[in-house]
Amino acid sequence: MKDRACIVGIGETKYVRKPGSGMTGVQLHLQAATRALEDAGLTGRQIDGIIPSPYVATAEQLAANLGAATLRFATTVHMGGASPCAALPIAAAAVTQGIADYVLVPTGWNGFSTARARNVVATDVKSLPGATIARDYYLPFGLTAPPQWYALIARRHMHEYGTTAEQLGCVAVAMRKHAQLNDNAIMRGKPMTIEDYMMSPMITSPYRLFDCCVETDGAAAMVVTTAERARDLRKTPIYISGAAAAQPHPADEIFNRKDIYEAGMTIAAPRAFAMADATPADMDFAEIYDCFTFEVLQQLEETGFCKRGEGGAFVEGGRIELGGDLPVNTHGGLLSEAHTLGMNHIVEGVRQLRHEAGARQVKDAQIGLVTGWGDFGDGALAILRR
Amino acid sequence: MSYTKPLPTLAGHTEDFYGWCKKHELRFQQCTGCGAWRHVPRELCAECGSWDWEWMRSSGRGTVFTWTVAERPLHPAFADAAPYTPIVIAMEEGVRIVSEMVDCPHDQLVIDMPVEVVFDDVTPEITLPKFRRAG
Ligand SMILES: [Zn+2]
């Protein structure tokens, strides 16, 4: 499957917080989708496959609005924030096997104005990963939301490997720096120093406010087709060189893994790199799902950019900033651009490889990777090249 | 005053787990095929595939594996509880369990410190397993 499918279209809505998008979730998805189609030079009628997100809009709603009259492939990946990236190997398989010709993947939500995580958890326990397990064994003790689950893993890592708050801060500062170069980033115009980071209030230790992603309204979308069809379309095709998704074991309970740091990424990364015949050292940039700062360190370790326990040292000294060895989240990420469940990371990866990233362009970027992270550590990774 | 925090739903194996807690016994499933302990409750042993297991009594002893101090509550039922401290305990049997401490402020917690189970009868129906410092 290496290099046989391409991302040919990308689209995003405006990312906003107050006063909200003023659109429904379905409208957001459709706006991102039509922009991705326009970018590709396709019409809705040509879409015959849709991988809708687990939330907001169904394939039926999307197809009906877009005039996708010959829909023959629809499926949903239930991996929370890993869902968009995990849709890549599925979309690539679908188009290369002739199951569909053009697959649309839209994601997004009114994550600020309607779907704030704390409210969703309180009103719909089924929305939690491990639904009844979380309800029966976590919630009675006040363990109710993602930053709390992950903070527990982060503290253990800090204890075992000496990872520091300042190192977590390096991640937050890098994302914020990149957001200053992105017109659509929520945090544009709000620069942040490591001192600002250290002064931000504790949410759930060791996570401070600035360890946590922003909650935003907005959506993003992509279109995938075969390499052959991609050559006839409007933009430079971006090849899916390697892509894989996986779940840790067990996936529905986060604290009883033999190896507490094992995530879906631990399993997916070697497969994606083998498929692409590439190594982490080959990457010109990395768009890493950054729901919280520690998850960036953990994914750097589990994808093999550094050894287990070395993630903290890896992000120091500007290494993950533009101009460093491995620019990470050149758009600002979930921490400083927007939270569209990581579709914005894929969009940014494509922009970088098309050399459309303007002031934040990684010079002569040829190959890079995108990750997704969701639920209790489900993971996905795609290696993209121009 | 009535208890307002979320409670487990007593059904299936969870009803049995909390049923033992109500009797002030902490029990986990132990596979009778290979001897592996497990938590949370499952139908089969993921190690050996056996369907056979028993509710075996835990020593109640473990160590602090990790914790977080929830300064900003992210659930309305815990709005008045903050700061509070969800904790993960590594039990002697090898399983890990989410709980809270009854006698140890968070600034005195140390990873790997020994703890032992106590039982908190939070309602007439539900008893939660919690932990205190062990000597
Ligand atoms: Zn067994």
Short mmCIF file of C-alpha atoms and ligand atoms in Angstrom, two decimals:
data_model
loop_
_atom_site.label_atom_id
_atom_site.label_comp_id
_atom_site.label_asym_id
_atom_site.label_seq_id
_atom_site.Cartn_x
_atom_site.Cartn_y
_atom_site.Cartn_z
CA MET A 1 0.00 0.00 0.00
CA LYS A 2 3.06 2.28 0.30
CA ASP A 3 2.61 5.46 -1.75
CA ARG A 4 -0.43 4.06 -3.58
CA ALA A 5 -2.94 6.46 -2.01
CA CYS A 6 -2.79 10.22 -1.58
CA ILE A 7 -4.36 13.04 0.34
CA VAL A 8 -5.62 15.31 -2.44
CA GLY A 9 -7.80 17.83 -0.65
CA ILE A 10 -7.80 19.60 2.71
CA GLY A 11 -10.21 22.07 4.23
CA GLU A 12 -10.77 23.86 7.52
CA THR A 13 -13.33 26.18 9.00
CA LYS A 14 -12.35 29.18 11.05
CA TYR A 15 -11.36 28.10 14.56
CA VAL A 16 -13.11 30.08 17.29
CA ARG A 17 -13.99 30.16 20.96
CA LYS A 18 -16.16 33.06 22.11
CA PRO A 19 -18.87 33.61 20.98
CA GLY A 20 -18.87 30.23 19.23
CA SER A 21 -19.07 29.23 15.59
CA GLY A 22 -22.74 30.13 15.20
CA MET A 23 -23.07 26.97 13.13
CA THR A 24 -24.32 23.48 13.90
CA GLY A 25 -21.85 20.62 14.04
CA VAL A 26 -23.17 19.30 10.73
CA GLN A 27 -22.74 22.73 9.13
CA LEU A 28 -19.15 22.85 10.36
CA HIS A 29 -18.41 19.42 8.88
CA LEU A 30 -19.99 20.41 5.58
CA GLN A 31 -18.06 23.68 5.38
CA ALA A 32 -14.76 21.88 5.98
CA ALA A 33 -15.77 19.14 3.52
CA THR A 34 -16.73 21.52 0.71
CA ARG A 35 -13.48 23.42 1.20
CA ALA A 36 -11.53 20.14 0.95
CA LEU A 37 -13.41 19.24 -2.22
CA GLU A 38 -12.73 22.69 -3.70
CA ASP A 39 -9.06 22.34 -2.77
CA ALA A 40 -8.92 19.01 -4.63
CA GLY A 41 -10.94 20.16 -7.61
CA LEU A 42 -13.66 17.60 -6.93
CA THR A 43 -17.43 17.79 -6.51
CA GLY A 44 -19.56 16.21 -3.81
CA ARG A 45 -21.04 13.92 -6.42
CA GLN A 46 -17.65 12.25 -6.87
CA ILE A 47 -17.39 11.28 -3.21
CA ASP A 48 -18.29 7.60 -2.90
CA GLY A 49 -16.73 6.88 0.47
CA ILE A 50 -17.07 8.70 3.80
CA ILE A 51 -15.41 8.00 7.12
CA PRO A 52 -17.41 10.20 9.49
CA SER A 53 -16.09 10.91 12.98
CA PRO A 54 -17.67 9.11 15.94
CA TYR A 55 -19.49 12.34 16.77
CA VAL A 56 -21.60 15.06 15.16
CA ALA A 57 -22.48 14.03 11.58
CA THR A 58 -23.40 10.70 10.02
CA ALA A 59 -22.32 9.48 6.59
CA GLU A 60 -25.96 9.68 5.55
CA GLN A 61 -26.28 13.36 6.54
CA LEU A 62 -23.03 14.25 4.85
CA ALA A 63 -23.79 12.36 1.64
CA ALA A 64 -27.30 13.77 1.39
CA ASN A 65 -26.03 17.35 1.66
CA LEU A 66 -23.03 16.90 -0.62
CA GLY A 67 -24.94 15.13 -3.39
CA ALA A 68 -22.81 12.03 -2.97
CA ALA A 69 -25.34 9.92 -4.84
CA THR A 70 -23.24 6.79 -5.26
CA LEU A 71 -21.95 6.29 -1.73
CA ARG A 72 -20.64 2.73 -1.49
CA PHE A 73 -18.33 2.88 1.50
CA ALA A 74 -18.94 4.29 4.98
CA THR A 75 -17.38 3.31 8.29
CA THR A 76 -16.40 5.02 11.52
CA VAL A 77 -13.24 4.60 13.56
CA HIS A 78 -13.96 4.67 17.29
CA MET A 79 -10.63 5.87 18.60
CA GLY A 80 -11.49 9.31 19.96
CA GLY A 81 -8.80 11.75 18.93
CA ALA A 82 -6.94 9.04 17.02
CA SER A 83 -9.93 8.57 14.72
CA PRO A 84 -8.93 10.97 11.89
CA CYS A 85 -5.38 9.64 11.66
CA ALA A 86 -6.60 6.05 12.02
CA ALA A 87 -8.94 6.75 9.09
CA LEU A 88 -5.90 7.14 6.83
CA PRO A 89 -4.89 3.47 6.57
CA ILE A 90 -8.57 2.57 6.11
CA ALA A 91 -9.15 5.20 3.42
CA ALA A 92 -5.94 4.16 1.67
CA ALA A 93 -6.98 0.51 1.75
CA ALA A 94 -10.45 1.37 0.46
CA VAL A 95 -9.26 3.35 -2.54
CA THR A 96 -6.40 1.03 -3.48
CA GLN A 97 -8.74 -1.99 -3.33
CA GLY A 98 -11.45 -0.31 -5.38
CA ILE A 99 -13.95 -0.24 -2.53
CA ALA A 100 -14.32 3.50 -3.15
CA ASP A 101 -12.67 6.03 -5.45
CA TYR A 102 -12.75 9.22 -3.36
CA VAL A 103 -13.02 9.01 0.42
CA LEU A 104 -13.99 12.05 2.49
CA VAL A 105 -12.97 12.26 6.15
CA PRO A 106 -14.47 15.21 8.07
CA THR A 107 -13.99 15.89 11.79
CA GLY A 108 -14.77 18.66 14.20
CA TRP A 109 -17.31 19.96 16.67
CA ASN A 110 -18.54 22.88 18.66
CA GLY A 111 -16.04 21.86 21.31
CA PHE A 112 -16.17 25.24 22.99
CA SER A 113 -19.78 26.33 22.73
CA THR A 114 -21.60 23.03 23.21
CA ALA A 115 -19.45 19.95 23.76
CA ARG A 116 -17.16 20.96 26.65
CA ALA A 117 -15.58 17.76 27.89
CA ARG A 118 -16.61 18.21 31.51
CA ASN A 119 -20.31 18.51 30.57
CA VAL A 120 -20.25 15.57 28.20
CA VAL A 121 -18.80 13.29 30.85
CA ALA A 122 -21.34 14.36 33.44
CA THR A 123 -24.34 13.80 31.20
CA ASP A 124 -23.30 10.82 29.09
CA VAL A 125 -21.13 8.18 30.71
CA LYS A 126 -21.27 6.16 27.48
CA SER A 127 -19.12 8.86 25.90
CA LEU A 128 -16.23 7.76 28.12
CA PRO A 129 -13.74 5.20 26.90
CA GLY A 130 -14.36 1.97 28.77
CA ALA A 131 -17.87 3.30 29.51
CA THR A 132 -19.08 1.07 32.34
CA ILE A 133 -15.56 0.48 33.64
CA ALA A 134 -15.02 4.20 33.99
CA ARG A 135 -18.44 4.58 35.58
CA ASP A 136 -17.98 1.76 38.09
CA TYR A 137 -14.27 1.96 38.94
CA TYR A 138 -13.06 5.53 38.13
CA LEU A 139 -15.92 8.00 38.61
CA PRO A 140 -16.68 7.11 42.24
CA PHE A 141 -13.17 8.34 43.09
CA GLY A 142 -13.45 11.55 41.08
CA LEU A 143 -11.42 10.34 38.13
CA THR A 144 -13.73 11.79 35.54
CA ALA A 145 -11.89 13.36 32.61
CA PRO A 146 -8.97 12.86 30.20
CA PRO A 147 -6.43 15.24 31.82
CA GLN A 148 -6.84 13.30 35.08
CA TRP A 149 -6.25 9.87 33.51
CA TYR A 150 -3.19 11.07 31.67
CA ALA A 151 -1.85 13.14 34.57
CA LEU A 152 -1.56 9.90 36.53
CA ILE A 153 0.68 8.40 33.84
CA ALA A 154 2.66 11.63 33.54
CA ARG A 155 3.42 11.70 37.29
CA ARG A 156 4.68 8.13 37.19
CA HIS A 157 6.95 8.99 34.25
CA MET A 158 8.30 12.02 36.12
CA HIS A 159 9.08 9.75 39.07
CA GLU A 160 10.71 6.97 37.08
CA TYR A 161 12.66 9.05 34.58
CA GLY A 162 13.08 12.43 36.17
CA THR A 163 10.92 14.21 33.60
CA THR A 164 10.35 17.78 34.80
CA ALA A 165 7.61 20.39 34.67
CA GLU A 166 9.96 22.63 32.69
CA GLN A 167 10.28 19.90 30.07
CA LEU A 168 6.50 19.65 29.78
CA GLY A 169 6.59 23.43 29.47
CA CYS A 170 8.98 23.22 26.52
CA VAL A 171 6.21 21.47 24.59
CA ALA A 172 3.61 24.10 25.48
CA VAL A 173 5.98 26.96 24.65
CA ALA A 174 6.94 25.48 21.26
CA MET A 175 3.30 25.03 20.22
CA ARG A 176 2.50 28.58 21.31
CA LYS A 177 5.44 29.95 19.40
CA HIS A 178 4.29 28.23 16.22
CA ALA A 179 0.75 29.51 16.68
CA GLN A 180 2.07 33.07 16.35
CA LEU A 181 2.73 32.27 12.68
CA ASN A 182 -0.77 30.90 12.01
CA ASP A 183 -3.71 33.21 11.29
CA ASN A 184 -6.23 30.52 12.20
CA ALA A 185 -4.64 29.69 15.57
CA ILE A 186 -6.69 30.55 18.63
CA MET A 187 -3.53 31.56 20.48
CA ARG A 188 -2.15 33.85 17.78
CA GLY A 189 -1.28 37.15 19.41
CA LYS A 190 -0.92 35.52 22.83
CA PRO A 191 2.76 34.60 23.14
CA MET A 192 3.86 32.60 26.17
CA THR A 193 7.17 32.20 27.98
CA ILE A 194 8.27 29.29 30.14
CA GLU A 195 7.69 31.58 33.13
CA ASP A 196 4.09 32.14 32.00
CA TYR A 197 3.74 28.38 31.72
CA MET A 198 5.11 27.73 35.22
CA MET A 199 2.80 30.40 36.68
CA SER A 200 -0.35 28.97 35.08
CA PRO A 201 -2.76 27.42 37.59
CA MET A 202 -2.67 23.72 38.33
CA ILE A 203 -5.64 21.86 36.84
CA THR A 204 -4.82 18.30 37.87
CA SER A 205 -1.21 17.86 38.92
CA PRO A 206 1.21 17.64 37.22
CA TYR A 207 -0.93 19.30 34.54
CA ARG A 208 -1.20 23.06 34.64
CA LEU A 209 -3.63 25.07 32.54
CA PHE A 210 -1.06 25.43 29.75
CA ASP A 211 -0.43 21.68 29.63
CA CYS A 212 -4.00 21.32 28.37
CA CYS A 213 -5.29 21.70 24.84
CA VAL A 214 -7.72 24.45 23.91
CA GLU A 215 -11.39 23.66 23.45
CA THR A 216 -12.65 25.23 20.24
CA ASP A 217 -15.42 25.29 17.67
CA GLY A 218 -14.36 24.23 14.21
CA ALA A 219 -13.92 21.42 11.74
CA ALA A 220 -11.41 20.09 9.24
CA ALA A 221 -11.61 17.56 6.45
CA MET A 222 -9.53 15.66 3.91
CA VAL A 223 -10.10 13.70 0.72
CA VAL A 224 -8.14 10.53 -0.13
CA THR A 225 -7.86 8.81 -3.50
CA THR A 226 -5.42 6.64 -5.42
CA ALA A 227 -2.05 7.92 -6.60
CA GLU A 228 -3.20 7.49 -10.23
CA ARG A 229 -6.29 9.67 -9.78
CA ALA A 230 -4.35 12.15 -7.65
CA ARG A 231 -2.11 13.07 -10.58
CA ASP A 232 -5.10 14.56 -12.43
CA LEU A 233 -6.25 16.75 -9.57
CA ARG A 234 -5.58 20.35 -8.66
CA LYS A 235 -2.86 20.18 -6.01
CA THR A 236 0.46 18.41 -5.44
CA PRO A 237 -0.51 14.90 -4.28
CA ILE A 238 0.70 13.99 -0.82
CA TYR A 239 1.48 10.29 -0.64
CA ILE A 240 0.50 8.07 2.27
CA SER A 241 3.79 6.19 2.56
CA GLY A 242 2.98 4.37 5.76
CA ALA A 243 -0.02 4.33 8.03
CA ALA A 244 -1.14 2.20 10.95
CA ALA A 245 -3.40 2.35 13.97
CA ALA A 246 -3.53 0.22 17.10
CA GLN A 247 -4.95 -0.07 20.57
CA PRO A 248 -3.05 -0.83 23.75
CA HIS A 249 -3.97 -3.89 25.81
CA PRO A 250 -6.35 -3.62 27.48
CA ALA A 251 -7.80 -0.64 25.61
CA ASP A 252 -10.82 -0.15 27.88
CA GLU A 253 -8.89 0.23 31.17
CA ILE A 254 -5.81 2.38 31.43
CA PHE A 255 -4.07 1.39 34.67
CA ASN A 256 -3.66 -2.39 34.39
CA ARG A 257 -1.33 -2.56 31.41
CA LYS A 258 1.80 -4.54 32.22
CA ASP A 259 3.76 -1.69 30.69
CA ILE A 260 2.01 1.46 31.85
CA TYR A 261 3.51 3.56 29.04
CA GLU A 262 2.47 1.24 26.26
CA ALA A 263 0.00 2.96 23.97
CA GLY A 264 -1.51 2.17 20.59
CA MET A 265 1.44 4.05 19.15
CA THR A 266 3.85 1.47 20.58
CA ILE A 267 2.27 -1.13 18.32
CA ALA A 268 1.38 1.08 15.34
CA ALA A 269 4.65 2.96 14.88
CA PRO A 270 6.95 0.08 13.85
CA ARG A 271 4.32 -1.06 11.34
CA ALA A 272 3.90 2.38 9.80
CA PHE A 273 7.66 2.93 9.55
CA ALA A 274 8.18 -0.53 8.03
CA MET A 275 5.46 0.12 5.46
CA ALA A 276 7.04 3.46 4.54
CA ASP A 277 10.54 1.98 4.61
CA ALA A 278 11.54 5.00 6.70
CA THR A 279 12.85 5.79 10.17
CA PRO A 280 12.11 8.59 12.63
CA ALA A 281 15.41 10.21 11.64
CA ASP A 282 14.08 10.70 8.11
CA MET A 283 11.24 12.97 9.25
CA ASP A 284 11.44 16.66 8.37
CA PHE A 285 8.68 17.48 10.88
CA ALA A 286 6.15 15.79 13.14
CA GLU A 287 2.56 16.81 13.82
CA ILE A 288 1.95 14.99 17.10
CA TYR A 289 -1.46 14.78 18.77
CA ASP A 290 -1.05 17.08 21.76
CA CYS A 291 -4.14 16.78 23.92
CA PHE A 292 -1.75 17.43 26.83
CA THR A 293 1.97 18.08 26.93
CA PHE A 294 3.08 14.75 28.35
CA GLU A 295 1.35 12.84 25.57
CA VAL A 296 3.75 14.53 23.15
CA LEU A 297 6.74 13.24 25.13
CA GLN A 298 5.18 9.80 25.37
CA GLN A 299 4.54 9.64 21.62
CA LEU A 300 8.05 10.87 20.81
CA GLU A 301 9.28 7.94 22.87
CA GLU A 302 6.85 5.34 21.57
CA THR A 303 7.35 6.32 17.91
CA GLY A 304 11.10 5.90 18.40
CA PHE A 305 12.39 9.47 18.11
CA CYS A 306 14.11 8.78 21.42
CA LYS A 307 14.30 6.03 24.00
CA ARG A 308 11.76 5.47 26.75
CA GLY A 309 12.40 8.07 29.43
CA GLU A 310 14.30 10.45 27.15
CA GLY A 311 11.31 12.42 25.88
CA GLY A 312 11.86 15.21 28.39
CA ALA A 313 15.44 15.82 27.34
CA PHE A 314 14.44 15.49 23.69
CA VAL A 315 12.13 18.52 23.74
CA GLU A 316 14.59 20.84 25.49
CA GLY A 317 16.63 23.58 23.86
CA GLY A 318 14.20 24.36 21.05
CA ARG A 319 14.70 21.04 19.30
CA ILE A 320 10.97 20.73 18.55
CA GLU A 321 10.58 24.36 17.48
CA LEU A 322 10.73 25.61 13.89
CA GLY A 323 14.42 25.78 13.06
CA GLY A 324 15.16 22.89 15.44
CA ASP A 325 16.03 19.30 14.54
CA LEU A 326 12.40 18.16 14.56
CA PRO A 327 9.77 20.89 14.33
CA VAL A 328 6.66 19.58 16.11
CA ASN A 329 3.15 20.93 15.53
CA THR A 330 4.14 23.71 13.20
CA HIS A 331 0.54 25.01 13.25
CA GLY A 332 0.36 25.28 17.04
CA GLY A 333 -1.34 21.94 17.64
CA LEU A 334 -4.27 21.25 19.90
CA LEU A 335 -2.48 23.25 22.57
CA SER A 336 -2.44 26.52 20.64
CA GLU A 337 -4.21 26.25 17.27
CA ALA A 338 -7.48 24.37 17.77
CA HIS A 339 -8.98 21.04 18.78
CA THR A 340 -10.53 19.29 15.81
CA LEU A 341 -9.62 15.85 17.15
CA GLY A 342 -6.35 16.04 15.30
CA MET A 343 -7.58 16.53 11.75
CA ASN A 344 -5.83 19.89 11.92
CA HIS A 345 -2.55 17.97 12.33
CA ILE A 346 -3.17 16.08 9.08
CA VAL A 347 -4.12 19.30 7.30
CA GLU A 348 -0.93 20.95 8.51
CA GLY A 349 1.18 17.97 7.47
CA VAL A 350 -0.25 18.24 3.96
CA ARG A 351 0.34 22.02 3.86
CA GLN A 352 3.96 21.57 4.90
CA LEU A 353 4.56 18.95 2.22
CA ARG A 354 2.87 21.07 -0.44
CA HIS A 355 5.09 23.97 0.67
CA GLU A 356 1.98 26.05 1.36
CA ALA A 357 2.75 26.80 5.02
CA GLY A 358 3.93 30.38 4.54
CA ALA A 359 5.83 31.89 7.45
CA ARG A 360 5.94 28.59 9.29
CA GLN A 361 7.12 26.49 6.34
CA VAL A 362 9.72 23.84 7.17
CA LYS A 363 12.30 24.49 4.49
CA ASP A 364 12.13 21.99 1.63
CA ALA A 365 9.99 19.53 3.62
CA GLN A 366 9.86 16.21 1.78
CA ILE A 367 8.56 13.73 4.36
CA GLY A 368 6.90 14.03 7.74
CA LEU A 369 4.58 12.29 10.11
CA VAL A 370 1.24 12.86 11.75
CA THR A 371 -0.10 11.07 14.82
CA GLY A 372 -3.42 10.60 16.52
CA TRP A 373 -4.11 9.76 20.17
CA GLY A 374 -7.47 8.99 21.68
CA ASP A 375 -9.49 7.43 24.45
CA PHE A 376 -7.24 5.47 26.84
CA GLY A 377 -4.20 5.73 24.55
CA ASP A 378 -5.38 4.44 21.19
CA GLY A 379 -2.88 5.52 18.58
CA ALA A 380 -2.41 6.12 14.90
CA LEU A 381 0.51 7.28 12.80
CA ALA A 382 0.82 8.27 9.16
CA ILE A 383 4.05 8.95 7.29
CA LEU A 384 3.38 11.37 4.46
CA ARG A 385 5.64 12.52 1.63
CA ARG A 386 5.42 14.75 -1.41
CA MET B 1 -27.06 14.84 53.97
CA SER B 2 -27.39 12.49 51.03
CA TYR B 3 -24.38 11.21 49.12
CA THR B 4 -24.16 13.02 45.79
CA LYS B 5 -21.03 11.64 44.08
CA PRO B 6 -21.25 9.07 41.27
CA LEU B 7 -21.68 5.47 42.38
CA PRO B 8 -21.02 2.19 40.60
CA THR B 9 -23.97 0.47 38.95
CA LEU B 10 -24.47 -2.84 40.71
CA ALA B 11 -24.74 -5.35 37.88
CA GLY B 12 -22.84 -8.41 36.72
CA HIS B 13 -19.33 -8.85 38.10
CA THR B 14 -19.35 -5.30 39.41
CA GLU B 15 -22.22 -6.21 41.72
CA ASP B 16 -20.06 -9.04 43.07
CA PHE B 17 -16.94 -6.86 43.43
CA TYR B 18 -18.79 -4.22 45.43
CA GLY B 19 -20.77 -6.92 47.23
CA TRP B 20 -17.50 -8.14 48.74
CA CYS B 21 -16.56 -4.56 49.60
CA LYS B 22 -19.85 -4.22 51.49
CA LYS B 23 -18.66 -7.18 53.59
CA HIS B 24 -15.38 -5.28 54.04
CA GLU B 25 -13.41 -7.72 51.96
CA LEU B 26 -11.35 -6.67 48.94
CA ARG B 27 -11.46 -9.46 46.41
CA PHE B 28 -10.25 -9.71 42.84
CA GLN B 29 -10.76 -12.38 40.23
CA GLN B 30 -8.01 -15.00 40.14
CA CYS B 31 -7.79 -17.39 37.21
CA THR B 32 -7.99 -21.01 38.38
CA GLY B 33 -6.25 -22.07 35.16
CA CYS B 34 -3.00 -20.14 35.47
CA GLY B 35 -3.30 -18.25 38.75
CA ALA B 36 -3.25 -14.77 37.19
CA TRP B 37 -5.04 -12.06 39.17
CA ARG B 38 -7.06 -9.47 37.34
CA HIS B 39 -8.85 -6.15 37.83
CA VAL B 40 -11.24 -4.89 36.54
CA PRO B 41 -13.43 -8.02 36.35
CA ARG B 42 -13.47 -9.89 33.04
CA GLU B 43 -15.12 -12.99 31.58
CA LEU B 44 -11.99 -14.81 30.42
CA CYS B 45 -8.35 -14.87 31.47
CA ALA B 46 -6.43 -12.86 28.89
CA GLU B 47 -3.27 -14.78 29.87
CA CYS B 48 -4.40 -18.38 29.33
CA GLY B 49 -7.92 -18.21 27.92
CA SER B 50 -9.57 -19.96 30.86
CA TRP B 51 -13.20 -19.19 31.72
CA ASP B 52 -12.65 -20.40 35.27
CA TRP B 53 -11.92 -18.00 38.10
CA GLU B 54 -12.70 -17.30 41.73
CA TRP B 55 -13.15 -14.16 43.80
CA MET B 56 -9.98 -14.44 45.87
CA ARG B 57 -9.31 -12.27 48.88
CA SER B 58 -6.60 -9.68 48.49
CA SER B 59 -4.07 -9.11 51.24
CA GLY B 60 -5.35 -5.52 51.12
CA ARG B 61 -1.76 -4.32 50.97
CA GLY B 62 -0.17 -2.36 48.19
CA THR B 63 1.91 0.66 47.32
CA VAL B 64 1.18 4.08 45.90
CA PHE B 65 1.70 3.85 42.14
CA THR B 66 0.72 7.40 41.16
CA TRP B 67 -1.77 10.17 41.95
CA THR B 68 -3.11 13.46 40.68
CA VAL B 69 -4.35 16.39 42.71
CA ALA B 70 -7.58 17.52 41.06
CA GLU B 71 -7.45 21.24 41.74
CA ARG B 72 -10.10 22.15 39.21
CA PRO B 73 -13.01 19.73 39.26
CA LEU B 74 -14.08 18.51 35.83
CA HIS B 75 -17.36 16.98 36.98
CA PRO B 76 -20.18 18.82 38.78
CA ALA B 77 -20.48 16.16 41.49
CA PHE B 78 -16.93 16.96 42.61
CA ALA B 79 -17.32 20.76 42.46
CA ASP B 80 -17.14 21.10 46.24
CA ALA B 81 -14.55 18.34 46.75
CA ALA B 82 -11.54 20.06 45.15
CA PRO B 83 -8.74 19.76 45.74
CA TYR B 84 -9.05 16.00 45.95
CA THR B 85 -6.67 13.26 45.00
CA PRO B 86 -7.49 10.23 42.84
CA ILE B 87 -4.75 7.67 43.37
CA VAL B 88 -3.68 4.41 41.75
CA ILE B 89 -2.58 1.64 44.12
CA ALA B 90 -0.41 -1.27 43.00
CA MET B 91 -1.71 -4.24 45.01
CA GLU B 92 0.54 -7.05 46.22
CA GLU B 93 -1.34 -9.42 43.91
CA GLY B 94 -0.13 -7.43 40.89
CA VAL B 95 -3.32 -5.61 39.94
CA ARG B 96 -3.76 -1.84 40.12
CA ILE B 97 -6.86 -0.11 41.48
CA VAL B 98 -8.10 3.49 41.39
CA SER B 99 -9.03 4.81 44.81
CA GLU B 100 -8.33 7.59 47.30
CA MET B 101 -6.49 7.93 50.61
CA VAL B 102 -8.41 8.50 53.83
CA ASP B 103 -5.57 9.66 56.06
CA CYS B 104 -2.83 11.19 53.92
CA PRO B 105 -2.80 14.75 52.57
CA HIS B 106 -1.48 14.86 49.02
CA ASP B 107 1.66 16.74 50.01
CA GLN B 108 2.68 13.74 52.10
CA LEU B 109 2.18 11.17 49.36
CA VAL B 110 5.28 9.40 48.10
CA ILE B 111 5.38 7.00 45.17
CA ASP B 112 5.87 3.40 46.36
CA MET B 113 4.81 4.16 49.96
CA PRO B 114 3.02 1.19 51.56
CA VAL B 115 -0.74 1.40 52.05
CA GLU B 116 -3.59 -0.87 53.12
CA VAL B 117 -7.26 -1.04 52.26
CA VAL B 118 -10.04 0.38 54.43
CA PHE B 119 -13.73 0.40 53.66
CA ASP B 120 -15.95 3.45 53.42
CA ASP B 121 -19.67 2.71 53.66
CA VAL B 122 -20.72 5.72 51.61
CA THR B 123 -24.38 4.64 51.32
CA PRO B 124 -26.40 1.77 52.80
CA GLU B 125 -25.88 -0.11 49.51
CA ILE B 126 -22.37 0.88 48.44
CA THR B 127 -19.01 0.53 50.14
CA LEU B 128 -15.94 1.96 48.41
CA PRO B 129 -12.48 0.49 48.97
CA LYS B 130 -10.10 3.26 50.06
CA PHE B 131 -6.58 3.26 51.49
CA ARG B 132 -4.56 4.41 54.48
CA ARG B 133 -0.88 4.45 55.29
CA ALA B 134 0.56 1.10 56.34
CA GLY B 135 3.41 0.70 58.79
ZN ZN C 1 -5.34 -17.82 33.29
#
